XYZ file of C-alpha atoms in Angstrom:
701
model
C 0.226 -6.427 6.245
C -1.746 -7.199 9.384
C -4.469 -4.818 8.189
C -5.368 -7.436 5.573
C -6.492 -9.996 8.135
C -9.915 -8.419 8.634
C -10.467 -8.146 4.889
C -9.564 -11.802 4.409
C -11.948 -12.924 7.133
C -14.874 -11.043 5.600
C -14.400 -12.678 2.191
C -16.332 -15.851 3.167
C -19.177 -13.675 4.471
C -19.299 -11.854 1.131
C -19.344 -15.142 -0.791
C -22.144 -16.494 1.430
C -24.132 -13.359 0.631
C -23.605 -13.957 -3.105
C -24.814 -17.553 -2.740
C -27.828 -16.199 -0.837
C -28.688 -13.924 -3.774
C -28.778 -16.961 -6.077
C -30.606 -19.360 -3.750
C -33.017 -17.280 -1.618
C -32.329 -18.912 1.774
C -35.434 -17.448 3.462
C -37.814 -17.554 0.512
C -39.983 -20.395 1.862
C -40.161 -18.792 5.317
C -40.704 -15.091 4.620
C -40.392 -13.680 1.081
C -40.329 -10.151 2.520
C -37.366 -10.877 4.829
C -35.659 -12.826 2.031
C -35.955 -9.803 -0.264
C -34.485 -7.589 2.439
C -31.528 -9.976 2.721
C -30.863 -10.721 -0.940
C -31.920 -7.455 -2.604
C -30.441 -5.044 -0.048
C -27.983 -6.424 2.510
C -26.350 -8.946 0.172
C -25.612 -6.173 -2.316
C -22.598 -5.357 -0.157
C -20.797 -8.472 -1.408
C -19.704 -7.641 -4.954
C -18.701 -4.012 -4.187
C -16.651 -5.424 -1.295
C -14.625 -7.519 -3.745
C -14.189 -4.534 -6.075
C -13.019 -2.364 -3.162
C -10.504 -4.943 -1.932
C -9.146 -5.298 -5.487
C -8.701 -1.514 -5.608
C -6.913 -1.669 -2.236
C -4.243 -3.883 -3.794
C -4.167 -2.481 -7.349
C -4.266 1.310 -7.252
C -1.321 1.931 -4.879
C 0.807 -0.151 -7.269
C -0.448 1.948 -10.196
C 0.496 5.159 -8.360
C 3.975 3.780 -7.691
C 4.740 1.832 -10.891
C 2.444 3.434 -13.464
C 0.160 1.562 -15.847
C 2.637 -1.338 -16.004
C 1.166 -2.461 -12.666
C -2.021 -3.382 -14.543
C -0.343 -6.214 -16.456
C -0.475 -8.937 -13.764
C -3.981 -7.817 -12.746
C -5.270 -8.103 -16.310
C -3.483 -11.400 -16.948
C -4.943 -12.984 -13.821
C -8.427 -11.650 -14.570
C -8.383 -12.878 -18.174
C -7.127 -16.294 -17.076
C -9.933 -16.681 -14.514
C -12.509 -15.405 -17.008
C -11.307 -17.771 -19.719
C -11.282 -20.817 -17.449
C -14.716 -19.961 -16.022
C -16.153 -19.502 -19.502
C -14.871 -22.945 -20.514
C -16.303 -24.524 -17.346
C -19.774 -23.064 -17.908
C -19.795 -23.415 -21.696
C -21.540 -26.849 -21.615
C -24.177 -25.520 -19.204
C -24.915 -22.506 -21.388
C -25.112 -24.618 -24.542
C -27.388 -27.154 -22.824
C -29.715 -24.414 -21.594
C -29.890 -22.847 -25.060
C -28.350 -19.634 -23.846
C -26.440 -18.980 -27.072
C -29.197 -19.790 -29.556
C -29.848 -16.983 -32.020
C -26.993 -14.791 -30.742
C -25.184 -12.553 -33.218
C -21.454 -11.856 -33.116
C -22.264 -8.485 -31.509
C -24.336 -10.192 -28.802
C -21.437 -12.520 -27.969
C -19.006 -9.592 -27.881
C -21.384 -7.663 -25.623
C -21.564 -10.633 -23.253
C -17.796 -10.955 -23.173
C -17.216 -7.270 -22.373
C -20.151 -6.385 -20.128
C -22.699 -9.057 -19.249
C -20.508 -12.108 -18.678
C -20.671 -15.508 -20.351
C -22.788 -16.928 -17.499
C -25.087 -15.053 -15.162
C -22.642 -14.663 -12.236
C -19.514 -14.261 -14.381
C -20.377 -10.633 -15.161
C -18.164 -9.833 -12.163
C -14.948 -10.778 -14.007
C -15.260 -8.456 -17.055
C -16.646 -5.780 -14.713
C -13.563 -6.120 -12.516
C -11.208 -5.930 -15.498
C -12.918 -2.932 -17.091
C -13.547 -1.102 -13.808
C -10.015 -1.684 -12.516
C -8.401 -0.480 -15.739
C -10.654 2.580 -15.919
C -9.969 3.537 -12.293
C -6.219 3.054 -12.812
C -6.257 5.217 -15.944
C -8.081 8.017 -14.123
C -5.768 7.850 -11.098
C -2.717 8.022 -13.335
C -3.870 10.587 -15.904
C -6.418 12.710 -13.993
C -5.816 12.170 -10.263
C -7.912 15.141 -9.164
C -10.822 14.239 -11.428
C -10.806 10.508 -10.690
C -13.292 10.820 -7.826
C -15.798 13.094 -9.629
C -15.675 11.006 -12.824
C -16.189 7.691 -10.992
C -18.966 9.260 -8.913
C -20.721 10.570 -12.032
C -20.509 7.165 -13.723
C -21.995 5.564 -10.614
C -24.899 8.041 -10.564
C -25.605 7.325 -14.241
C -25.597 3.637 -13.406
C -28.031 4.194 -10.521
C -30.571 5.702 -12.931
C -30.409 2.507 -14.961
C -30.652 0.253 -11.929
C -32.379 0.838 -8.580
C -33.575 4.307 -9.600
C -34.656 3.448 -13.126
C -38.182 4.623 -12.309
C -36.871 8.193 -12.146
C -35.176 7.896 -15.540
C -38.252 6.240 -17.068
C -40.369 9.216 -16.012
C -38.378 11.439 -18.375
C -38.907 10.276 -21.993
C -35.594 11.585 -23.426
C -33.621 9.979 -20.585
C -35.580 6.747 -20.876
C -34.873 6.655 -24.615
C -31.121 6.940 -23.933
C -31.190 4.048 -21.483
C -33.343 1.965 -23.830
C -30.707 2.364 -26.533
C -27.967 1.363 -24.089
C -29.890 -1.694 -22.886
C -30.747 -2.755 -26.433
C -27.372 -2.379 -28.094
C -24.636 -2.154 -25.420
C -25.427 -4.216 -22.315
C -28.263 -5.706 -20.305
C -27.563 -3.783 -17.088
C -25.687 -0.752 -15.812
C -24.383 -3.062 -13.073
C -21.139 -3.475 -15.028
C -17.520 -2.430 -15.281
C -18.284 0.968 -16.789
C -20.770 2.335 -14.264
C -20.612 0.119 -11.179
C -17.034 -1.021 -10.565
C -14.740 2.060 -10.973
C -16.030 3.937 -7.917
C -15.364 0.989 -5.607
C -11.894 0.353 -7.053
C -11.099 4.016 -6.409
C -12.567 3.741 -2.906
C -10.257 0.825 -2.084
C -7.216 2.645 -3.422
C -7.986 5.730 -1.355
C -8.555 3.753 1.837
C -4.986 2.386 1.884
C -3.705 5.830 2.851
C -6.009 6.179 5.859
C -4.769 5.560 9.359
C -6.154 2.730 11.450
C -8.383 3.841 14.298
C -10.089 2.447 17.374
C -12.474 -0.356 16.321
C -15.511 1.030 18.156
C -16.113 4.078 15.947
C -16.034 2.292 12.555
C -18.249 -0.540 13.836
C -20.922 1.946 14.864
C -20.566 3.647 11.489
C -20.996 0.275 9.729
C -24.194 -0.453 11.630
C -25.566 2.993 10.838
C -24.710 2.744 7.134
C -26.221 -0.755 6.848
C -29.390 0.585 8.433
C -29.400 3.308 5.791
C -28.905 0.692 3.039
C -31.841 -1.411 4.256
C -34.056 1.654 4.516
C -33.113 2.727 0.998
C -33.859 -0.771 -0.310
C -37.338 -0.687 1.203
C -37.925 2.823 -0.136
C -37.032 2.132 -3.775
C -39.151 -1.027 -3.792
C -42.052 0.781 -2.134
C -42.103 3.249 -5.030
C -41.339 0.499 -7.595
C -38.253 2.297 -8.881
C -35.799 -0.556 -9.614
C -35.135 -2.075 -12.986
C -32.488 -4.140 -11.215
C -31.531 -3.750 -7.562
C -27.733 -3.949 -7.404
C -26.783 -0.270 -7.049
C -27.755 1.998 -4.164
C -26.800 5.511 -3.131
C -25.724 4.266 0.291
C -23.486 1.446 -0.989
C -20.278 3.554 -1.242
C -20.807 4.783 2.322
C -21.379 1.197 3.509
C -18.182 0.011 1.864
C -16.183 2.956 3.223
C -17.233 2.241 6.796
C -16.956 -1.540 6.386
C -13.385 -1.481 5.062
C -12.380 1.017 7.750
C -13.774 -1.287 10.421
C -12.169 -4.427 8.992
C -8.724 -2.862 8.660
C -8.519 -1.422 12.160
C -8.343 -4.903 13.734
C -4.738 -6.284 13.759
C -5.106 -9.782 12.325
C -2.660 -11.754 10.162
C -3.547 -12.208 6.464
C -4.955 -15.531 5.225
C -3.951 -15.971 1.566
C -5.328 -19.531 1.488
C -8.787 -18.212 2.368
C -8.620 -15.838 -0.604
C -8.173 -18.765 -2.994
C -11.014 -20.687 -1.361
C -13.379 -17.727 -1.689
C -12.481 -17.215 -5.342
C -13.312 -20.855 -6.064
C -16.523 -20.631 -4.009
C -17.695 -17.664 -6.045
C -16.903 -19.271 -9.378
C -18.296 -22.782 -8.788
C -21.369 -22.247 -6.602
C -23.800 -22.114 -9.604
C -22.535 -25.569 -10.602
C -23.307 -26.685 -7.062
C -26.845 -25.268 -7.396
C -27.285 -27.393 -10.533
C -25.770 -30.400 -8.749
C -28.015 -30.097 -5.685
C -31.135 -29.758 -7.824
C -30.088 -32.736 -9.920
C -29.411 -34.816 -6.804
C -32.803 -33.796 -5.394
C -34.555 -35.148 -8.474
C -32.591 -38.400 -8.413
C -33.315 -38.932 -4.706
C -36.920 -37.747 -5.043
C -36.467 -35.211 -2.270
C -37.014 -31.951 -4.118
C -39.377 -30.950 -1.334
C -36.405 -30.896 1.046
C -33.311 -29.971 -0.993
C -34.972 -27.380 -3.227
C -38.362 -26.247 -1.955
C -37.183 -25.834 1.647
C -35.075 -22.751 1.003
C -32.859 -22.854 4.151
C -31.922 -26.497 3.442
C -31.329 -25.672 -0.221
C -29.006 -22.824 0.748
C -27.100 -24.979 3.236
C -26.783 -27.857 0.747
C -25.402 -25.584 -1.978
C -23.018 -23.903 0.481
C -21.795 -27.265 1.798
C -21.230 -28.641 -1.709
C -19.352 -25.501 -2.762
C -17.313 -25.522 0.469
C -16.240 -29.135 0.049
C -15.219 -28.448 -3.542
C -13.235 -25.316 -2.656
C -11.588 -26.544 0.573
C -8.546 -28.218 -1.083
C -7.554 -24.870 -2.590
C -6.677 -23.594 0.894
C -3.626 -25.875 0.809
C -2.685 -25.179 -2.795
C -0.238 -22.323 -3.229
C 0.493 -21.668 -6.908
C 3.277 -19.230 -6.020
C 5.113 -21.852 -4.006
C 4.943 -24.508 -6.703
C 8.226 -24.624 -8.554
C 9.335 -21.324 -7.039
C 12.974 -20.543 -6.377
C 14.078 -18.941 -3.089
C 14.940 -15.267 -3.370
C 18.519 -14.482 -4.342
C 18.956 -11.598 -1.918
C 16.383 -9.619 0.009
C 15.603 -7.276 2.865
C 13.088 -8.201 5.544
C 11.105 -5.315 6.993
C 9.639 -5.761 10.457
C 6.544 -3.563 10.340
C 5.821 -4.232 14.006
C 9.237 -2.789 14.875
C 8.486 0.265 12.745
C 5.166 0.795 14.512
C 6.904 0.368 17.877
C 9.542 2.974 16.993
C 6.893 5.463 15.904
C 5.074 5.106 19.204
C 8.234 5.269 21.336
C 9.518 8.373 19.554
C 6.105 10.057 19.661
C 6.110 9.604 23.438
C 9.224 11.809 23.653
C 7.528 14.792 22.013
C 6.078 17.699 23.975
C 2.419 18.587 23.626
C 1.620 20.173 20.284
C 4.651 18.715 18.517
C 4.315 15.976 15.862
C 6.629 13.599 14.067
C 7.688 14.450 10.540
C 9.027 11.148 9.238
C 11.963 11.443 6.864
C 11.502 8.928 4.031
C 14.049 10.238 1.530
C 16.415 7.863 -0.279
C 13.691 5.214 -0.548
C 13.087 5.505 3.197
C 16.792 4.975 3.935
C 16.743 1.821 1.811
C 13.727 0.356 3.615
C 11.200 1.022 0.840
C 9.270 4.260 0.439
C 5.893 2.625 -0.167
C 6.155 0.149 2.690
C 7.378 2.657 5.286
C 5.070 5.515 4.299
C 1.984 3.323 4.496
C 2.827 2.127 8.001
C 3.534 5.697 9.117
C 0.221 6.867 7.712
C -1.604 4.012 9.419
C -0.026 5.086 12.705
C -1.341 8.606 12.325
C 1.707 10.396 10.867
C 0.557 13.321 8.737
C 3.888 14.975 7.842
C 6.685 13.544 5.708
C 10.046 14.837 4.525
C 11.761 13.896 1.257
C 14.773 15.126 -0.663
C 13.349 15.551 -4.160
C 10.168 16.357 -6.047
C 10.219 12.843 -7.487
C 10.091 11.331 -3.994
C 7.258 13.643 -2.994
C 5.298 12.806 -6.147
C 5.766 9.102 -5.440
C 4.223 9.593 -1.984
C 1.202 11.353 -3.460
C 0.759 8.573 -6.021
C 0.703 6.138 -3.112
C -2.282 8.029 -1.715
C -0.344 9.749 1.083
C -2.006 12.931 2.282
C -0.871 15.680 4.608
C 2.335 17.710 4.581
C 5.174 16.560 2.307
C 8.242 18.787 2.684
C 10.947 18.703 0.008
C 14.142 19.338 1.968
C 16.513 19.598 -0.999
C 16.925 22.108 -3.804
C 14.264 22.008 -6.519
C 14.881 23.822 -9.816
C 12.285 26.581 -10.318
C 11.258 24.989 -13.609
C 9.660 22.197 -11.555
C 7.265 24.579 -9.823
C 4.384 23.084 -11.800
C 5.054 19.651 -10.264
C 5.338 21.152 -6.790
C 1.915 22.727 -7.212
C 0.351 19.716 -8.933
C 1.360 17.293 -6.178
C 0.699 19.834 -3.393
C 4.276 19.595 -2.115
C 5.920 22.056 0.275
C 9.304 23.298 -0.903
C 12.255 24.400 1.222
C 13.419 27.851 0.092
C 17.212 27.928 0.289
C 18.006 31.567 -0.580
C 16.392 34.772 -1.834
C 17.286 34.056 -5.455
C 15.604 30.663 -5.219
C 12.476 32.278 -3.793
C 12.326 34.866 -6.567
C 12.799 32.232 -9.256
C 9.981 30.124 -7.788
C 7.805 33.239 -7.533
C 8.422 34.025 -11.202
C 6.846 30.736 -12.243
C 3.421 32.085 -11.263
C 2.336 28.932 -9.405
C 0.837 28.937 -5.942
C 3.399 26.980 -3.877
C 3.671 26.252 -0.168
C 7.192 26.773 1.202
C 9.204 26.489 4.395
C 12.106 28.854 4.985
C 15.363 26.947 5.445
C 17.725 28.971 7.678
C 21.491 28.638 7.708
C 22.359 29.004 11.389
C 25.893 27.671 11.186
C 26.042 24.501 9.094
C 26.726 26.537 5.928
C 25.007 24.141 3.587
C 21.594 25.223 2.244
C 19.696 28.092 3.777
C 18.797 31.750 4.077
C 21.015 33.787 6.443
C 19.598 33.730 9.950
C 20.776 37.278 10.695
C 19.139 38.961 7.680
C 15.482 39.494 8.728
C 14.795 41.790 5.781
C 15.725 38.984 3.404
C 13.326 36.640 5.202
C 10.568 39.253 4.989
C 11.139 39.642 1.252
C 10.468 35.923 0.820
C 7.352 36.157 2.989
C 6.101 38.989 0.781
C 6.224 36.886 -2.406
C 2.688 36.794 -3.794
C 2.719 33.211 -5.116
C 4.646 31.649 -2.224
C 2.692 30.660 0.864
C 5.228 30.554 3.699
C 3.942 28.025 6.239
C 7.042 27.041 8.214
C 10.633 27.780 9.150
C 13.406 25.336 10.023
C 17.118 24.764 10.334
C 19.451 21.777 10.514
C 21.791 21.206 13.441
C 25.285 20.329 12.274
C 26.651 18.667 15.407
C 23.682 17.344 17.391
C 25.105 13.778 17.432
C 27.910 14.657 19.806
C 27.661 15.554 23.493
C 31.157 17.004 23.854
C 31.197 20.507 25.371
C 32.316 22.032 22.067
C 29.571 20.295 20.076
C 26.887 21.173 22.584
C 27.967 24.827 22.577
C 27.825 24.905 18.774
C 24.378 23.291 18.744
C 22.969 25.648 21.363
C 24.364 28.594 19.403
C 22.504 27.371 16.321
C 19.269 27.005 18.294
C 19.627 30.538 19.727
C 20.207 31.978 16.263
C 17.181 30.167 14.921
C 14.957 31.424 17.745
C 16.200 34.960 17.167
C 15.260 34.805 13.473
C 11.886 33.192 14.206
C 11.096 35.832 16.841
C 11.955 38.606 14.387
C 9.472 37.172 11.883
C 6.808 36.865 14.563
C 7.278 40.512 15.551
C 6.941 41.462 11.884
C 3.597 39.676 11.677
C 4.712 36.242 10.459
C 4.369 33.730 13.337
C 5.469 30.526 11.617
C 5.546 26.882 12.744
C 9.142 25.939 13.582
C 11.217 22.761 13.511
C 14.868 22.378 14.433
C 15.430 18.839 15.689
C 16.123 15.659 13.726
C 16.767 12.196 15.232
C 19.851 13.047 17.304
C 18.443 16.464 18.107
C 15.453 14.769 19.711
C 17.550 12.181 21.557
C 20.074 14.722 22.862
C 18.082 17.958 23.190
C 14.435 16.953 23.780
C 12.006 18.352 24.563
C 11.832 20.803 21.681
C 9.990 23.902 22.933
C 7.723 25.721 20.477
C 8.353 23.155 17.732
C 5.640 22.071 15.317
C 7.610 19.019 14.174
C 10.598 16.839 14.924
C 12.119 15.401 11.732
C 12.830 11.742 12.485
C 15.139 9.950 10.085
C 17.599 7.258 11.116
C 15.989 6.667 14.541
C 12.702 5.812 12.846
C 14.377 2.701 11.460
C 15.592 1.567 14.880
C 19.304 2.260 14.490
C 21.809 4.997 15.310
C 24.321 6.425 12.893
C 27.378 4.944 14.582
C 28.211 2.041 16.799
C 29.024 3.351 20.245
C 26.796 6.427 20.075
C 25.235 7.087 23.485
C 22.648 9.864 23.223
C 21.176 11.451 26.323
C 17.885 9.603 25.749
C 18.047 5.915 24.832
C 14.519 4.746 23.959
C 14.050 1.039 23.270
C 14.146 1.258 19.479
C 13.942 -1.904 17.379
C 15.798 -2.417 14.071
C 13.345 -2.596 11.190
C 15.570 -4.070 8.475
C 17.367 -7.383 8.070
C 19.510 -8.166 5.026
C 19.680 -11.745 3.784
C 20.904 -13.848 0.869
C 21.453 -17.519 -0.013
C 24.276 -20.010 -0.262
C 24.471 -21.045 -3.922
C 27.467 -23.387 -3.844
C 30.064 -24.786 -1.433
C 33.705 -25.349 -2.485
C 36.370 -27.378 -0.730
C 39.890 -25.973 -0.934
C 43.132 -27.778 -0.293
C 45.904 -26.046 1.639
C 47.548 -23.468 -0.623
C 44.654 -23.203 -3.085
C 43.383 -19.703 -3.811
C 39.837 -18.411 -4.303
C 38.261 -15.219 -5.613
C 39.665 -12.265 -7.538
C 43.438 -11.874 -7.281
C 43.494 -15.113 -5.273
C 43.370 -13.095 -2.067
C 41.823 -15.923 -0.061
C 44.658 -18.432 0.311
C 44.268 -20.612 3.442
C 47.236 -22.645 4.616
C 44.914 -25.481 5.635
C 41.977 -27.346 4.046
C 38.987 -25.037 3.976
C 35.396 -24.670 2.798
C 34.012 -21.530 1.170
C 30.361 -20.820 0.436
C 29.284 -18.680 -2.484
C 26.704 -16.129 -1.264
C 24.293 -14.496 -3.705
C 24.845 -10.813 -2.936
C 27.499 -8.288 -3.887
C 28.437 -4.649 -3.942
C 25.912 -3.902 -6.730
C 23.264 -4.737 -4.133
C 24.690 -2.093 -1.815
C 26.829 -4.317 0.408
C 30.145 -2.451 0.867
C 33.176 -3.827 -0.980
C 35.346 -2.481 1.837
C 34.183 -5.458 3.926
C 36.284 -7.819 1.775
C 39.027 -10.096 3.069
C 37.658 -10.723 6.537
C 36.701 -7.132 7.389
C 33.063 -8.212 7.407
C 31.219 -11.297 8.563
C 27.867 -12.972 8.010
C 25.724 -15.475 9.886
C 24.984 -18.951 8.531
C 23.146 -21.547 10.601
C 23.404 -19.173 13.554
C 27.209 -18.960 13.401
C 29.553 -16.230 12.214
C 31.509 -16.695 8.986
C 34.153 -14.189 7.776
C 34.102 -12.861 4.225
C 36.741 -14.651 2.139
C 38.621 -12.615 -0.453
C 37.195 -9.734 -2.475
C 33.472 -9.036 -2.635
C 32.262 -9.185 -6.252
C 29.555 -7.173 -7.977
C 26.855 -9.847 -7.573
C 28.259 -12.406 -5.141
C 30.934 -13.108 -2.566
C 32.679 -15.949 -0.773
C 32.568 -16.625 2.960
C 34.722 -19.004 4.952
C 32.489 -21.752 6.412
C 35.283 -24.117 7.428
C 34.164 -24.042 11.072
C 30.431 -24.352 10.336
C 29.316 -27.939 9.728
C 26.554 -28.887 7.305
C 26.460 -25.728 5.172
C 24.732 -26.522 1.889
C 23.210 -24.697 -1.096
C 19.945 -22.985 -0.204
C 20.973 -22.074 3.335
C 19.972 -18.574 4.404
C 22.760 -16.057 4.999
C 22.201 -13.075 7.314
C 24.270 -9.982 6.615
C 22.281 -7.646 8.889
C 19.894 -9.026 11.489
C 19.436 -11.996 13.755
C 20.009 -15.707 13.120
C 19.485 -17.918 16.133
C 21.226 -16.389 19.130
C 23.603 -14.314 16.987
C 22.981 -10.801 15.683
C 24.840 -8.524 13.301
C 23.636 -4.935 13.660
C 23.651 -2.266 10.984
C 25.902 -0.223 13.280
C 28.460 -3.059 13.373
C 28.448 -3.434 9.598
C 28.769 0.315 9.073
C 31.674 0.532 11.547
C 33.492 -2.324 9.811
C 32.977 -0.554 6.467
C 34.213 2.770 7.934
C 30.923 4.557 7.251
C 27.644 5.333 9.012
C 24.370 3.441 8.968
C 22.670 6.254 7.035
C 24.929 5.561 4.044
C 24.935 1.796 4.457
C 21.159 1.435 4.520
C 20.308 4.049 1.891
C 22.659 2.377 -0.624
C 20.953 -1.012 -0.462
C 20.175 -1.681 -4.093
C 16.885 -1.777 -5.971
C 17.631 -5.389 -6.996
C 16.879 -6.520 -3.464
C 13.415 -7.914 -2.955
C 11.504 -6.634 0.078
C 9.689 -9.045 2.358
C 7.325 -7.725 5.039
C 6.930 -9.579 8.300
């Protein structure tokens, strides 16, 4: 979330550039410099807003499908409708609708906007929907299609002189401009490319600020030079679209997102209002200038005119910084997980420091990233430079690709051969578990990347380690590209002599099989260690990857585990709910199913809004588990229900409905760890966390 801070802080700059386009702040000083500002540099503003919208929208589309468009379209239509109503009197007064046909009005609504600056809203709606449709239906063609549309738009905009030189092409554009829209600066040609650009940028890692800043300066120089060039040759019909604009936006967004700053949602609302109302402020300033007989100052002096309009718009928009429509009338979340992205970043860096040179992390994000949220965790990992991920199923791998995640995605579990098409389509790497599996995948006729999974002693999935001819038969498959070999250590968690001997035997067997393949002409990247393997057996010689699962999330599998290496990992997840009601019980009264909570003294019980359907173990009933309320521990009272449970708050004064309840995490000076909860439930943290239900909201902090 901290990557949004730079984007939020550039929004006012973009709005000021839009106001500059409509007021000409340097016109009375130097028309040439003013043109350079308003016709070239300021053209960054609107594509910036399109790109930021794509940043938010397209990852949701990849994850949720076209249903993610609904709130985007609703919000856009609401803003467009309100803006149209606001400017309706102005347009009627200026005679802007005189003589218009029904087709002209429809054309304005879809493409040109109902007032001169409102074209942005239908362009955003159309461009966002088109980009989302392409990403969902034709992911590989989305870029070429959006690029082609943008080039067609260029020939009707800044490069219209080239199109006009060819009579057939000019005739096509004349028909479009006569019957379809006034400009190619619209949602069909202009907006989709920048929406797609924003969606693609979310999957890119943050980098050192110096490189993107230099790239921004270079690309802006290119933009200004292009602006001068097209005007020198009198090419533009309009001057909103340039060849260098996509490059400028790419470098600008990269630079803004590499600076760790907190987001400013209030500033987003202010900038939206500034954009929508500044033409009214232009009218107001000009009207005030006439009334005060100071047109020479407030209008004809362009810098003063610009400052007056900006000040009027700023004063009008400022109250919206304090207004939060989401907070108004909202109800606190019933039950939720909090994800500490800073802790996740810390863990990635600490674990990376344990790796030998040439070895990289492969983050294991199966089971919805162990209950932490696939989208949230994968994005942070990608931002931190992780380029290899492991999942359990094709569906999980496809979800990562739809989120814009690039690099290696290894499917660790069994995939039916009939899903070979999806493996190839999403460019996933499949673990081959036996010779029959390899032959069945080969028979599908799809080019698929695979890793050989060796059974070195766990006797779960895997090819036999001591059958080199079998391994060579898989390597010889024409449609399978073997690009790795790995095994799973069955007993790496324990440091008892027996466990260590078993683990070392597995490692020796794996090395023997890998060496045999190398001698046969197949030197393959290897990986043997997972979280406990790294902590107990690091460094991993000759390993391409270490598969980090549970340690990535800042916890160990069991309370009391003491691996050989104990890096300062930080828990990423906290689990919380709310008190909904407080009951007072007299001595002898019973509460809950089967009346299993029956105190022999007056007591208070609080109803907490979470249950076993949310993934909280029912085995923690009747005092086996505890929670934190107001920084104090409260035992679970009676049986945990599907959607709620009771806790004994007799010893905690002042508990009331709405109080936050912590089931995993810190409250005040008290902490309940995932390891403690798992131990009380007689399980491991891997199971506890991965079973946290989809009903739980996720809050990033």
